[in-house]
Coordinates of N, CA and C in Angstrom, one line a residue:
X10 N -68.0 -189.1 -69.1 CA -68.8 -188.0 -68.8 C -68.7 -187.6 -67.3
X11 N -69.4 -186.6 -66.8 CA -69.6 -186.4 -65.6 C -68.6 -185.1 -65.4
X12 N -68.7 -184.4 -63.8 CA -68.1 -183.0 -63.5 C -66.4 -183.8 -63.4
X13 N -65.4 -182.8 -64.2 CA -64.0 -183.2 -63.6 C -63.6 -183.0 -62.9
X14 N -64.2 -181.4 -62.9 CA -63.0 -180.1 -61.6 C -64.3 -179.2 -61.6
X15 N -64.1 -178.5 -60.4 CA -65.2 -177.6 -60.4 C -64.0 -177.0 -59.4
X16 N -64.4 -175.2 -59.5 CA -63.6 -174.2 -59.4 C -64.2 -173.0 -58.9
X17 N -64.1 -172.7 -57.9 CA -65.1 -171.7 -57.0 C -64.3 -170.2 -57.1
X18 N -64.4 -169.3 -57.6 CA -63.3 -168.0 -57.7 C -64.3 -166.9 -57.1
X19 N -64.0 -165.5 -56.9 CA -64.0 -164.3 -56.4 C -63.8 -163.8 -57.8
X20 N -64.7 -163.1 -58.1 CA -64.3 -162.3 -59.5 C -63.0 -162.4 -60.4
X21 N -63.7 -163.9 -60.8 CA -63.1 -164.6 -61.2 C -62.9 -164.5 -63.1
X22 N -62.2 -164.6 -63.9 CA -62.3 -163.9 -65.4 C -62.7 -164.9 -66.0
X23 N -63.6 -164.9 -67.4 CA -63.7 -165.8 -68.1 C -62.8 -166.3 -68.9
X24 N -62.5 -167.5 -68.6 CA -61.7 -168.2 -69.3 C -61.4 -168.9 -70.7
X25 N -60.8 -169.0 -71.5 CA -60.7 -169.4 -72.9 C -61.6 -170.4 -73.4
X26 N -62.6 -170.5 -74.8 CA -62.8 -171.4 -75.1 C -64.0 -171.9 -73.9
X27 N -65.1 -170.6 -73.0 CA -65.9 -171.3 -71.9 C -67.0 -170.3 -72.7
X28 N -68.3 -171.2 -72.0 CA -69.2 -170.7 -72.2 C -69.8 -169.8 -70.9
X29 N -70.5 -169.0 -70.9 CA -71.0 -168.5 -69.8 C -72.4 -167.7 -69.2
X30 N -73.1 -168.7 -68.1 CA -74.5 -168.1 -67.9 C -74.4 -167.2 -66.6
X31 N -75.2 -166.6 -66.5 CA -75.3 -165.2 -65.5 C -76.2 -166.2 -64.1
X32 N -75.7 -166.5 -62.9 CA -76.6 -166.7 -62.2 C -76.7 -165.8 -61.1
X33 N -78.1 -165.9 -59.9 CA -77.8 -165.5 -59.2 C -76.9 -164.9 -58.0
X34 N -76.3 -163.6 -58.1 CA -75.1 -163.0 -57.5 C -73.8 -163.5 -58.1
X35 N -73.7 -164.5 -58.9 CA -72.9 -164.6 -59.9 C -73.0 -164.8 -61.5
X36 N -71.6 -165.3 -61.8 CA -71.2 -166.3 -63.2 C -70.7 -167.3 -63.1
X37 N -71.4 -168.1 -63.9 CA -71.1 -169.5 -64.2 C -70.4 -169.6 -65.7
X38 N -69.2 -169.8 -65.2 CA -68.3 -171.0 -66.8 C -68.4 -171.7 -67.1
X39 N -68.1 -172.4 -68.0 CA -68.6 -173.9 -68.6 C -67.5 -173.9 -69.5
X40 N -66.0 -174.5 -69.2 CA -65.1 -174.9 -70.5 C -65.8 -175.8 -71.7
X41 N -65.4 -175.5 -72.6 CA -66.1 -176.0 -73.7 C -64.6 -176.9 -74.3
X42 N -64.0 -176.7 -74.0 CA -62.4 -177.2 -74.6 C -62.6 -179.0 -74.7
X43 N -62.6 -179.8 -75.6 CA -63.3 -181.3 -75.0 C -64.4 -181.7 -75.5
X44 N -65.3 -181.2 -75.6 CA -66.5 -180.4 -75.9 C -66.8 -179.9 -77.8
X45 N -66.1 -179.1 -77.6 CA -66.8 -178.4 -79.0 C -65.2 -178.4 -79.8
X46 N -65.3 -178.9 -80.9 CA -63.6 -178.2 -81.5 C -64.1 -176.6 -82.0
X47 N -62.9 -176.2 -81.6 CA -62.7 -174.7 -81.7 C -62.6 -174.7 -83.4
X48 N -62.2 -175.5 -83.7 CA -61.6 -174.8 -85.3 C -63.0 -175.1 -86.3
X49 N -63.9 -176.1 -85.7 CA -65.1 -176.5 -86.5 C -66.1 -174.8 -86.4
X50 N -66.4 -174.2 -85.0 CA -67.0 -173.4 -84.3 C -66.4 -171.7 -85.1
X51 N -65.1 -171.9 -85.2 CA -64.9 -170.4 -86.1 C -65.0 -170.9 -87.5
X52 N -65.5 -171.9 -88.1 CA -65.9 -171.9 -89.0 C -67.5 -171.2 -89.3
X53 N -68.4 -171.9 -88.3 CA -70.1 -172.0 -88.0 C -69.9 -170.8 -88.0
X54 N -69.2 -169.9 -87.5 CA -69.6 -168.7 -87.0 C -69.4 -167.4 -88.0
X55 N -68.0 -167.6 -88.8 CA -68.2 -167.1 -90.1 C -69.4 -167.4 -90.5
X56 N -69.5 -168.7 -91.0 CA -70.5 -168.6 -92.1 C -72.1 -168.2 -91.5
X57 N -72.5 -167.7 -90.0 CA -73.1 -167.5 -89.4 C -73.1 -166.0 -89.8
X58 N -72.0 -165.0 -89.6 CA -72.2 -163.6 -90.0 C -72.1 -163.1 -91.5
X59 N -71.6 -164.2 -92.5 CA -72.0 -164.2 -94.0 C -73.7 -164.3 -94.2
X60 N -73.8 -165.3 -93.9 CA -75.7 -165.7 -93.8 C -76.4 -164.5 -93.4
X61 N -76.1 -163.6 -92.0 CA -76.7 -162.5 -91.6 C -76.9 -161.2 -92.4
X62 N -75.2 -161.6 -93.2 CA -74.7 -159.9 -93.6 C -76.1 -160.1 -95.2
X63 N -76.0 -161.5 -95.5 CA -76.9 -161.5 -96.7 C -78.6 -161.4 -96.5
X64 N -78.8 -161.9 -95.4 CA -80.2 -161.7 -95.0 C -80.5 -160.2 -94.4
X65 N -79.5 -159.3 -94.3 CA -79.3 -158.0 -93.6 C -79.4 -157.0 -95.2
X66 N -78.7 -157.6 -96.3 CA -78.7 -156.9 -97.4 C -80.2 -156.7 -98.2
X67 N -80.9 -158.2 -98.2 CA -82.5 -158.0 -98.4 C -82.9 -157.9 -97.9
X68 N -83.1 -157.0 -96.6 CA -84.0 -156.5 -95.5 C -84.1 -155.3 -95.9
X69 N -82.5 -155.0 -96.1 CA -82.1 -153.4 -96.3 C -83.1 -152.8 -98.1
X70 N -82.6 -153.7 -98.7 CA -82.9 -153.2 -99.7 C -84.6 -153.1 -99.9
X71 N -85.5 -154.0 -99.4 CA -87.1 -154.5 -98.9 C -87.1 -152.8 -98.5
X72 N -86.8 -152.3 -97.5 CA -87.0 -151.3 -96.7 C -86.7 -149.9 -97.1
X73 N -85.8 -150.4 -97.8 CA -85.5 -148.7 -98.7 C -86.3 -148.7 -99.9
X74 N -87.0 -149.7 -100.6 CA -87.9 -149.7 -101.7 C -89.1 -148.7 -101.0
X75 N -89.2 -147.6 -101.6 CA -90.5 -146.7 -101.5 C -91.9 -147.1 -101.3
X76 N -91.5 -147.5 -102.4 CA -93.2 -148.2 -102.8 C -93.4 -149.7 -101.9
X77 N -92.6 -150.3 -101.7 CA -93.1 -151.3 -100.4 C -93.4 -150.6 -99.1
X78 N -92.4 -149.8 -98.7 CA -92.6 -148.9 -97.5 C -94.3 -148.3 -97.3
X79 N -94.5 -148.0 -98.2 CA -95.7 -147.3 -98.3 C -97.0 -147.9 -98.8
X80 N -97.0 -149.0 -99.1 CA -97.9 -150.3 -99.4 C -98.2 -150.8 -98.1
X81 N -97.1 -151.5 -97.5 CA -97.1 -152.3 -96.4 C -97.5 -151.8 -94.9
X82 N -98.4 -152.7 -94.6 CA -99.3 -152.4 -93.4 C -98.5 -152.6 -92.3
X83 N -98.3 -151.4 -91.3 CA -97.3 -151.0 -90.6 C -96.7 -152.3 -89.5
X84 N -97.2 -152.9 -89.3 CA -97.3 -154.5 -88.6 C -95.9 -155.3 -89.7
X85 N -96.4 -155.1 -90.8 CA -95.4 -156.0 -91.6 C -94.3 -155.1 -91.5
X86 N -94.3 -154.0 -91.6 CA -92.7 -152.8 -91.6 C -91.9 -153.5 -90.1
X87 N -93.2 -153.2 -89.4 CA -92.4 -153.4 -87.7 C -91.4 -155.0 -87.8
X88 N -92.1 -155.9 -88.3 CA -91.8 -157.3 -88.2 C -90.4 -157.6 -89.2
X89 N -90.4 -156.1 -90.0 CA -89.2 -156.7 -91.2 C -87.5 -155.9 -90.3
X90 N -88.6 -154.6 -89.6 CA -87.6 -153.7 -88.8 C -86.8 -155.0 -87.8
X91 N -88.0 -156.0 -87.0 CA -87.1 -156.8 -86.0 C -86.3 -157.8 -86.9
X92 N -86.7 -158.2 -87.4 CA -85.8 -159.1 -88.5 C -84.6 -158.3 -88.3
X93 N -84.5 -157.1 -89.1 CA -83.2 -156.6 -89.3 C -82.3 -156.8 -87.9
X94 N -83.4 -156.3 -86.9 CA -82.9 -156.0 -85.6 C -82.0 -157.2 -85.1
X95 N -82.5 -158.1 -85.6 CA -82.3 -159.7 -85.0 C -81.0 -160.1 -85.6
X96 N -80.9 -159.7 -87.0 CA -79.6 -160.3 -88.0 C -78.6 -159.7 -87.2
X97 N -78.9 -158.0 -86.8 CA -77.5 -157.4 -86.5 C -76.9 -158.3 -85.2
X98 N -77.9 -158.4 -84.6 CA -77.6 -159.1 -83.2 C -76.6 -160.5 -83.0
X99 N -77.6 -161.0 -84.3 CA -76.6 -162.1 -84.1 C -74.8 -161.6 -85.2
X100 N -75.0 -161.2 -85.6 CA -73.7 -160.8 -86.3 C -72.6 -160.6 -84.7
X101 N -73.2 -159.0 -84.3 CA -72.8 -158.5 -82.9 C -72.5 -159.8 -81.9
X102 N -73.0 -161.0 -81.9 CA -72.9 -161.9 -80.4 C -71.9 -162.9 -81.5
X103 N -71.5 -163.1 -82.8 CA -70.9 -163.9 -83.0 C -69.3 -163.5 -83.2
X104 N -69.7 -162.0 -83.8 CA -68.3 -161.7 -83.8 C -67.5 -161.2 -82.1
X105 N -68.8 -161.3 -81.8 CA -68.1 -161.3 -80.0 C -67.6 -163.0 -79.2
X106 N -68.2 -163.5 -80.2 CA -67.6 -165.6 -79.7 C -66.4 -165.6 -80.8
X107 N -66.5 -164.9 -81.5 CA -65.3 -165.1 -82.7 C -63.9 -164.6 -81.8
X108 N -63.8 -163.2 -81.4 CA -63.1 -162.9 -81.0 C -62.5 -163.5 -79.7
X109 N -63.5 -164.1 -79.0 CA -62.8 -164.6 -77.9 C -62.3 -166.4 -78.2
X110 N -62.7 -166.6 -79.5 CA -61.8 -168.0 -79.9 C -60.8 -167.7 -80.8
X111 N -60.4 -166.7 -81.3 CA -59.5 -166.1 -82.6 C -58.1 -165.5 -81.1

């Protein structure tokens, strides 16, 4: 365990296989290589935007039913709207970690 290399750059690019948090006046990387197997991780991550695309399909379909739309006390609409909101997101942030391990 412990730091091995630490690497100080000037707009500096993210690197393969790193994670990365936003700090103060900069970015911080975090190689993951060591860490996480890559090939386990594009697995999770499919089956992460399968999971969404099906929880996205009964949302959809919840929300185009008429007669729920117009039953449902606008609090429960708002709360099924963020749900949706939420699946796409994570779909969007996974096929964006997919891409940069693919």
């Amino acid at each position: 365990g412990g730091l091995h290399n630490l690497s100080v750059e000037i707009q500096a690019k993210k690197p393969p296989f790193s994670s990365n948090a936003v700090i103060p006046d900069g970015e911080l990387f975090i190689q993951l290589e060591g860490i996480l197997n890559p090939v386990a991780e594009i697995e999770r991550l499919h089956k992460e935007i399968e999971r969404a695309k099906g929880f996205i399909a009964i949302l959809e379909k919840k929300l185009s039913n008429e007669a729920f739309v117009q039953k449902a006390p606008q609090a429960v609409l708002d709360a099924e709207h963020r749900k949706l909101a939420t699946q796409k997101d994570i779909i969007e942030k996974s096929k964006k970690a997919l891409a940069e391990l693919e």
